[in-house]
Tab-separated table of C-alpha atoms in Angstrom:
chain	number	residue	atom	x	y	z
T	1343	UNK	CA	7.336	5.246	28.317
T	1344	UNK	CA	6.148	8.961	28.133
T	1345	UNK	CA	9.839	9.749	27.341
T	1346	UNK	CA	9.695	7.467	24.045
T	1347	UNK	CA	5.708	8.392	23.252
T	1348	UNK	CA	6.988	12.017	23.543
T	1349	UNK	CA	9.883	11.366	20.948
T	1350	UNK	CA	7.925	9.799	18.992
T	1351	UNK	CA	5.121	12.425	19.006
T	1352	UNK	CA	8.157	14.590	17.880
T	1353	UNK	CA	9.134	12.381	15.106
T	1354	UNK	CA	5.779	12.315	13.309
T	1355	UNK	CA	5.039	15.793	13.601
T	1356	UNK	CA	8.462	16.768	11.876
T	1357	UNK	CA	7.966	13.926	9.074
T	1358	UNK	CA	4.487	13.964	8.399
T	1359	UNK	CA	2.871	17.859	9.543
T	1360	UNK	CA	5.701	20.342	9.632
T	1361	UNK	CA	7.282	18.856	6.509
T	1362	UNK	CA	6.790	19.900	3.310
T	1363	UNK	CA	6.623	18.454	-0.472
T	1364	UNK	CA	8.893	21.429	-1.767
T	1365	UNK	CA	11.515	20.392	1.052
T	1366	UNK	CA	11.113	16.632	0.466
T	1367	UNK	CA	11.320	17.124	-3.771
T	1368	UNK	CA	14.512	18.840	-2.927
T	1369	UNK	CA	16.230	16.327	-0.995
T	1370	UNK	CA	15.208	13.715	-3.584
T	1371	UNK	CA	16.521	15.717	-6.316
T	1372	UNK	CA	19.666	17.404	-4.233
T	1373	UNK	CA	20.713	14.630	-1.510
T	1374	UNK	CA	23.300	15.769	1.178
T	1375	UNK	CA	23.477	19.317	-0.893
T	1376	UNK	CA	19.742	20.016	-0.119
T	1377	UNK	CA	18.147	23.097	1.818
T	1378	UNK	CA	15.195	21.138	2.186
T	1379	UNK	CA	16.836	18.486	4.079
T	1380	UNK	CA	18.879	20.818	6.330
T	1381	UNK	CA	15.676	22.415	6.978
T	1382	UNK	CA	13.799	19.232	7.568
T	1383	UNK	CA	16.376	18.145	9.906
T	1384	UNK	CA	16.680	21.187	12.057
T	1385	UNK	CA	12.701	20.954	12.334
T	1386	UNK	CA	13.302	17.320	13.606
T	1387	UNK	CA	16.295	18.657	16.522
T	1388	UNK	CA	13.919	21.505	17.726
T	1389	UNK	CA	10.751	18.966	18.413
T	1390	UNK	CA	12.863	16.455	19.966
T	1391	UNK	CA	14.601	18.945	22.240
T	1392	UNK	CA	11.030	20.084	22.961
T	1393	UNK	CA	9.928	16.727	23.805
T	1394	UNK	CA	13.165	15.612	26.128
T	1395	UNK	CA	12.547	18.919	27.985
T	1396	UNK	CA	9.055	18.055	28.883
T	1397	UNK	CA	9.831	14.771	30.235
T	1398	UNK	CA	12.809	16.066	32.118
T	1399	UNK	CA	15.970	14.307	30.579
T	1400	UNK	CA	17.681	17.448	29.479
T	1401	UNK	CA	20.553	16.737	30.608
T	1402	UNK	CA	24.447	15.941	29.099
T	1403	UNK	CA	22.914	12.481	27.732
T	1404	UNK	CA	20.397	14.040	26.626
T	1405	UNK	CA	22.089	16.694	24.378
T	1406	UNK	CA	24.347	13.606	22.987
T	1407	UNK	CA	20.929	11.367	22.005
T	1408	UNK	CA	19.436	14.690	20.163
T	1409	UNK	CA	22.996	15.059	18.354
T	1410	UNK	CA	22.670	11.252	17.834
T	1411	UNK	CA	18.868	11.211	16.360
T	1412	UNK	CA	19.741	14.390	14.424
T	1413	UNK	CA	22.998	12.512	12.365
T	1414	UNK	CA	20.964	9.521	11.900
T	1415	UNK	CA	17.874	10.792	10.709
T	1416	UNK	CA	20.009	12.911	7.929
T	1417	UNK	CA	21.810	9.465	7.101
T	1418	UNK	CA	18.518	7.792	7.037
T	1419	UNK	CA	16.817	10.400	4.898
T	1420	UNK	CA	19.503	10.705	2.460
T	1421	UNK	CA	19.158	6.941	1.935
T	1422	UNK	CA	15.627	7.529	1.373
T	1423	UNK	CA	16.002	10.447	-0.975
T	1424	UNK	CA	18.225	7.654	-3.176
T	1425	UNK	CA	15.597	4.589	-3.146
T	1426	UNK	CA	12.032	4.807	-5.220
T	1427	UNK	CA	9.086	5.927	-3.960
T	1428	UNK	CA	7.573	2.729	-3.062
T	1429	UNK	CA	5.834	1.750	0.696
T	1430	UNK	CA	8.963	-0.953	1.359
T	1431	UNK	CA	11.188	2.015	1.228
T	1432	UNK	CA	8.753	4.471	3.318
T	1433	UNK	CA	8.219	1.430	6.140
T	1434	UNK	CA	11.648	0.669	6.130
T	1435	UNK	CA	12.922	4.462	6.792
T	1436	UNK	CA	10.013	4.647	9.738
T	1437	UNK	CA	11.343	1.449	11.115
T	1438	UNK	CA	15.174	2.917	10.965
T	1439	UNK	CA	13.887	6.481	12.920
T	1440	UNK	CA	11.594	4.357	15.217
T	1441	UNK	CA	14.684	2.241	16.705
T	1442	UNK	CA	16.720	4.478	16.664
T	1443	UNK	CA	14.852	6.568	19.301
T	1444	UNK	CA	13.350	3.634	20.871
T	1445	UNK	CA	16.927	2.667	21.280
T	1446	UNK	CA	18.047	6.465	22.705
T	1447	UNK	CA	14.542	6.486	25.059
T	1448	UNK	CA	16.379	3.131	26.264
T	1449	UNK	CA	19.576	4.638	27.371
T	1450	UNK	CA	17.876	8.237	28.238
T	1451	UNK	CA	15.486	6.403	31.130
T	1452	UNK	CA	18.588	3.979	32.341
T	1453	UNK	CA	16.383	0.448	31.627
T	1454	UNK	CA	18.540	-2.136	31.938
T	1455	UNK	CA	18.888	-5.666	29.379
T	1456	UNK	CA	17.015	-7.558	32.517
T	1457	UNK	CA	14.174	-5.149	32.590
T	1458	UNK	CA	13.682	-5.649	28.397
T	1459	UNK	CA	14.296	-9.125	28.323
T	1460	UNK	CA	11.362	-9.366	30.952
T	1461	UNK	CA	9.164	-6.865	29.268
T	1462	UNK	CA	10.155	-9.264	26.040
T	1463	UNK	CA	9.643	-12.816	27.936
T	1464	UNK	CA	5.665	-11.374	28.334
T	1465	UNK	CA	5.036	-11.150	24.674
T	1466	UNK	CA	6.073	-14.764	24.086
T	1467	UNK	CA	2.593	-16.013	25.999
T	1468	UNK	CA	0.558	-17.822	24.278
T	1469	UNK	CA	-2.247	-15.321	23.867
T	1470	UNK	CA	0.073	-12.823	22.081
T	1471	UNK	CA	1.347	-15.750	19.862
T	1472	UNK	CA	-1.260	-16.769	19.273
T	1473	UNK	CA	-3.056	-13.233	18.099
T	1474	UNK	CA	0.158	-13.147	16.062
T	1475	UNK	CA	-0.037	-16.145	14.171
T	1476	UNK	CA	-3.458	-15.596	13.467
T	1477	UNK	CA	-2.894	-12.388	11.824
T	1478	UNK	CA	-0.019	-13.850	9.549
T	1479	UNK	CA	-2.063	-16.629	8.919
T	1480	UNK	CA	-4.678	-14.121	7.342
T	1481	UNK	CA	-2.966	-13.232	4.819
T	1482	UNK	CA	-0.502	-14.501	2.682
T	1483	UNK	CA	-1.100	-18.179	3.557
T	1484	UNK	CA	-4.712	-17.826	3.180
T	1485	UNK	CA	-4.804	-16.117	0.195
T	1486	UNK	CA	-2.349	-18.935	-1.412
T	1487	UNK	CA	-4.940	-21.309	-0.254
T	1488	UNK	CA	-7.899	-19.899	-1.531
T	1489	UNK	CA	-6.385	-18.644	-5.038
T	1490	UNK	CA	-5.601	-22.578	-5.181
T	1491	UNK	CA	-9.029	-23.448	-4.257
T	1492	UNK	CA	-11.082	-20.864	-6.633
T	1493	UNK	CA	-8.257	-21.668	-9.414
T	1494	UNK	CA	-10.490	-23.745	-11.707
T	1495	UNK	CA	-13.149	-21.493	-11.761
T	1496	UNK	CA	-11.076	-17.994	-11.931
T	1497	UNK	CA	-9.948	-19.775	-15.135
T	1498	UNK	CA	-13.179	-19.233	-16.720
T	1499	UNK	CA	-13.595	-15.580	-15.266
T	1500	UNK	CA	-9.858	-14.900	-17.211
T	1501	UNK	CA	-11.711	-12.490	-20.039
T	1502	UNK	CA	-13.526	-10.656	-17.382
T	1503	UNK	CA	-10.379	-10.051	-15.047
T	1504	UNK	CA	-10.700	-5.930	-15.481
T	1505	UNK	CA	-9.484	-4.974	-11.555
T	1506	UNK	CA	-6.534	-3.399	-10.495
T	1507	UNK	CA	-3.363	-5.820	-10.372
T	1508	UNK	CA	-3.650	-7.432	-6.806
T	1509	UNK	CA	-6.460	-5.222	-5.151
T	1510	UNK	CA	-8.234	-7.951	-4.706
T	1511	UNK	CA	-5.350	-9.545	-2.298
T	1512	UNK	CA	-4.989	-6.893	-0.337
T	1513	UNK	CA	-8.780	-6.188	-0.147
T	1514	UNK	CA	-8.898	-9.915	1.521
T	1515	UNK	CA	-5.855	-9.284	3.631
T	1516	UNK	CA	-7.700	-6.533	4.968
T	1517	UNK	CA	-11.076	-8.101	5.436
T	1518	UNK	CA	-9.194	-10.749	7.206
T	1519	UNK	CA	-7.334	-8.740	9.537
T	1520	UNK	CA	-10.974	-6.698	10.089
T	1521	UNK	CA	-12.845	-10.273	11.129
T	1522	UNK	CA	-10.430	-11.421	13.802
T	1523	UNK	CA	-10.067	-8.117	15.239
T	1524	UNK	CA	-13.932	-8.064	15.365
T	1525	UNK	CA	-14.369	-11.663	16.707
T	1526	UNK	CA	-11.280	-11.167	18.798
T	1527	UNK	CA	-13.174	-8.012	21.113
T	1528	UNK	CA	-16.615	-9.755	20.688
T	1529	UNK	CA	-18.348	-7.408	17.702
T	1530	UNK	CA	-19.721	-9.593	15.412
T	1531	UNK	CA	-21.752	-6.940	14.200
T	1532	UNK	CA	-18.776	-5.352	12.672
T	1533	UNK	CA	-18.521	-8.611	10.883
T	1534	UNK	CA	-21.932	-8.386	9.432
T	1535	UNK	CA	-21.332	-4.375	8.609
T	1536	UNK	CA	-18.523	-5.559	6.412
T	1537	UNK	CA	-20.423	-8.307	4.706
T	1538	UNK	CA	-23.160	-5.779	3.986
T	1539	UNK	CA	-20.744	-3.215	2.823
T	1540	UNK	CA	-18.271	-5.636	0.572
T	1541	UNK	CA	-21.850	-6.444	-0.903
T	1542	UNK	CA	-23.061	-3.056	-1.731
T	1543	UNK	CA	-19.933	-2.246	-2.999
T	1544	UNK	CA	-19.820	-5.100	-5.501
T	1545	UNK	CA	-23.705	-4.799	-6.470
T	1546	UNK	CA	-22.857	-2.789	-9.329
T	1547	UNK	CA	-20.725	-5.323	-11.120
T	1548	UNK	CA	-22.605	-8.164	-9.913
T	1549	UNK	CA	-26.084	-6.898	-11.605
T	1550	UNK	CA	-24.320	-6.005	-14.664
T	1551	UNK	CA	-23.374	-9.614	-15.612
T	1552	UNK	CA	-25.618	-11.852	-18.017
T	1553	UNK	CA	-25.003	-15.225	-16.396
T	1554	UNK	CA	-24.402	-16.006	-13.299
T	1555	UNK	CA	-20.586	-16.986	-13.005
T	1556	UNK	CA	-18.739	-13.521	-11.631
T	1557	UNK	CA	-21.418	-13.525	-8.655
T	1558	UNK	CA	-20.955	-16.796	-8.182
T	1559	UNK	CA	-17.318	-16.591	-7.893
T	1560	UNK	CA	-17.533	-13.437	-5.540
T	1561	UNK	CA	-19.565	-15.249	-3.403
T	1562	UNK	CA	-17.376	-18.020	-3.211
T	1563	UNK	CA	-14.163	-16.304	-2.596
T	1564	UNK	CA	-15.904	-14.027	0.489
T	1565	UNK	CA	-17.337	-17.046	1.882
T	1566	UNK	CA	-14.050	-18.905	2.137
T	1567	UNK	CA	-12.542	-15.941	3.359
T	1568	UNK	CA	-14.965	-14.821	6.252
T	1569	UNK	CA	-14.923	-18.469	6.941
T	1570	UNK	CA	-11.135	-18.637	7.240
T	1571	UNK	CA	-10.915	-15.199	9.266
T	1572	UNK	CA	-14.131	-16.630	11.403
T	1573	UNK	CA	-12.296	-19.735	12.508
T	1574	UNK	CA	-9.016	-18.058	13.363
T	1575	UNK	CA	-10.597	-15.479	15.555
T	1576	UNK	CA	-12.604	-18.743	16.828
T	1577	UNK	CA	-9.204	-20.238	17.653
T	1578	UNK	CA	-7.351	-17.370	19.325
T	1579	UNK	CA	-9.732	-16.945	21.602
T	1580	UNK	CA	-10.369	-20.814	22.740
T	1581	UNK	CA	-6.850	-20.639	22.923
């Protein structure tokens, strides 16, 4: 484990800290042909050799996973440097680096497919399925059902829709995700910060209105959402 935390301590300091935007417009502009990239890479080799020295796996194996990570992460980048600059495409190139050296952490520290298939048979309980499902549950699903449920009366709010395109979904996945983990470690003051906060935030658009019919649709989309959120954290943990 300290072998892959150190790796990965390696990674984000070369991609996020020690990179920079002049290096990264180059590679999106230049590709394989870029300076930036070569640099960026080199950056990347020199931390990683760092961090397999300090856990004490420089050895022949590992020179051939640093030559291994290094090709990769140029592949992967120059992928990247092809594809838009949306957060699909940035996840997606963290989640190619991250197995990558999860994968050469693997071979570096000699764990066998019995030890991981263990280690993997532990997750499948039913408090970490549970936490899971919860989570998943938070979201999309619930957001489907209260859009559904609010649908009549976000019809009559349709000349006063003036938000950013889907904020408001991803301010409820977030809330959501913010109530379990609250009810989940037993701070259900957290719950009632957020409340207080979603409310202060929205006071200003809530006083400006002549009638009554925005504030009473806030308050009836939070409420069915900390409701939802309350009763899956409820469940997990009966569970």
């Amino acid at each position: 484990m300290a072998l892959f935390l150190l790796m990965i301590a390696a990674h984000i300091l070369g991609d996020f800290y020690i990179q920079k935007d002049n290096w990264v417009t180059c590679r999106n502009n230049h590709h394989f042909a870029s300076w930036g990239l070569g640099k960026h890479v080199l950056s990347h080799v020199v931390l990683l050799i760092i961090a397999i020295w300090l856990a004490g796996f420089l050895t022949a194996q590992g020179w051939i996973a640093i030559v291994v990570i290094g090709f990769s992460h140029l592949l992967i980048d120059v992928w990247k440097s092809y594809q838009p600059n949306k957060l699909s495409y940035f996840l997606l190139d963290q989640l190619f680096h991250i197995v990558i050296i999860a994968l050469a952490a693997l071979a570096l520290s000699g764990i066998g497919l019995a030890e991981i298939k263990t280690q993997l048979y532990l997750l499948l309980k039913v408090k970490y399925l549970a936490i899971t499902c919860a989570y998943v549950i938070a979201c999309r699903p619930v957001s489907i059902a209260i859009t559904i449920a609010l649908d009549n009366y976000t019809a009559q709010l349709a000349d006063k829709q003036t938000g950013l395109a889907s904020a408001g979904r991803w301010i409820g996945y977030i809330e959501r995700c913010l109530i379990i983990s609250f009810v989940l470690i037993g701070q259900f003051a957290g719950v009632g910060f957020l409340l207080a906060a979603k409310t202060i935030f929205r006071f200003g658009d809530l006083t400006k209105e002549k009638d009554m019919k925005l504030t009473e649709y806030m308050m009836l989309g939070t409420l069915l959402s900390f409701s939802c959120a309350l009763l899956l954290g409820w469940w997990v943990n009966k569970l």
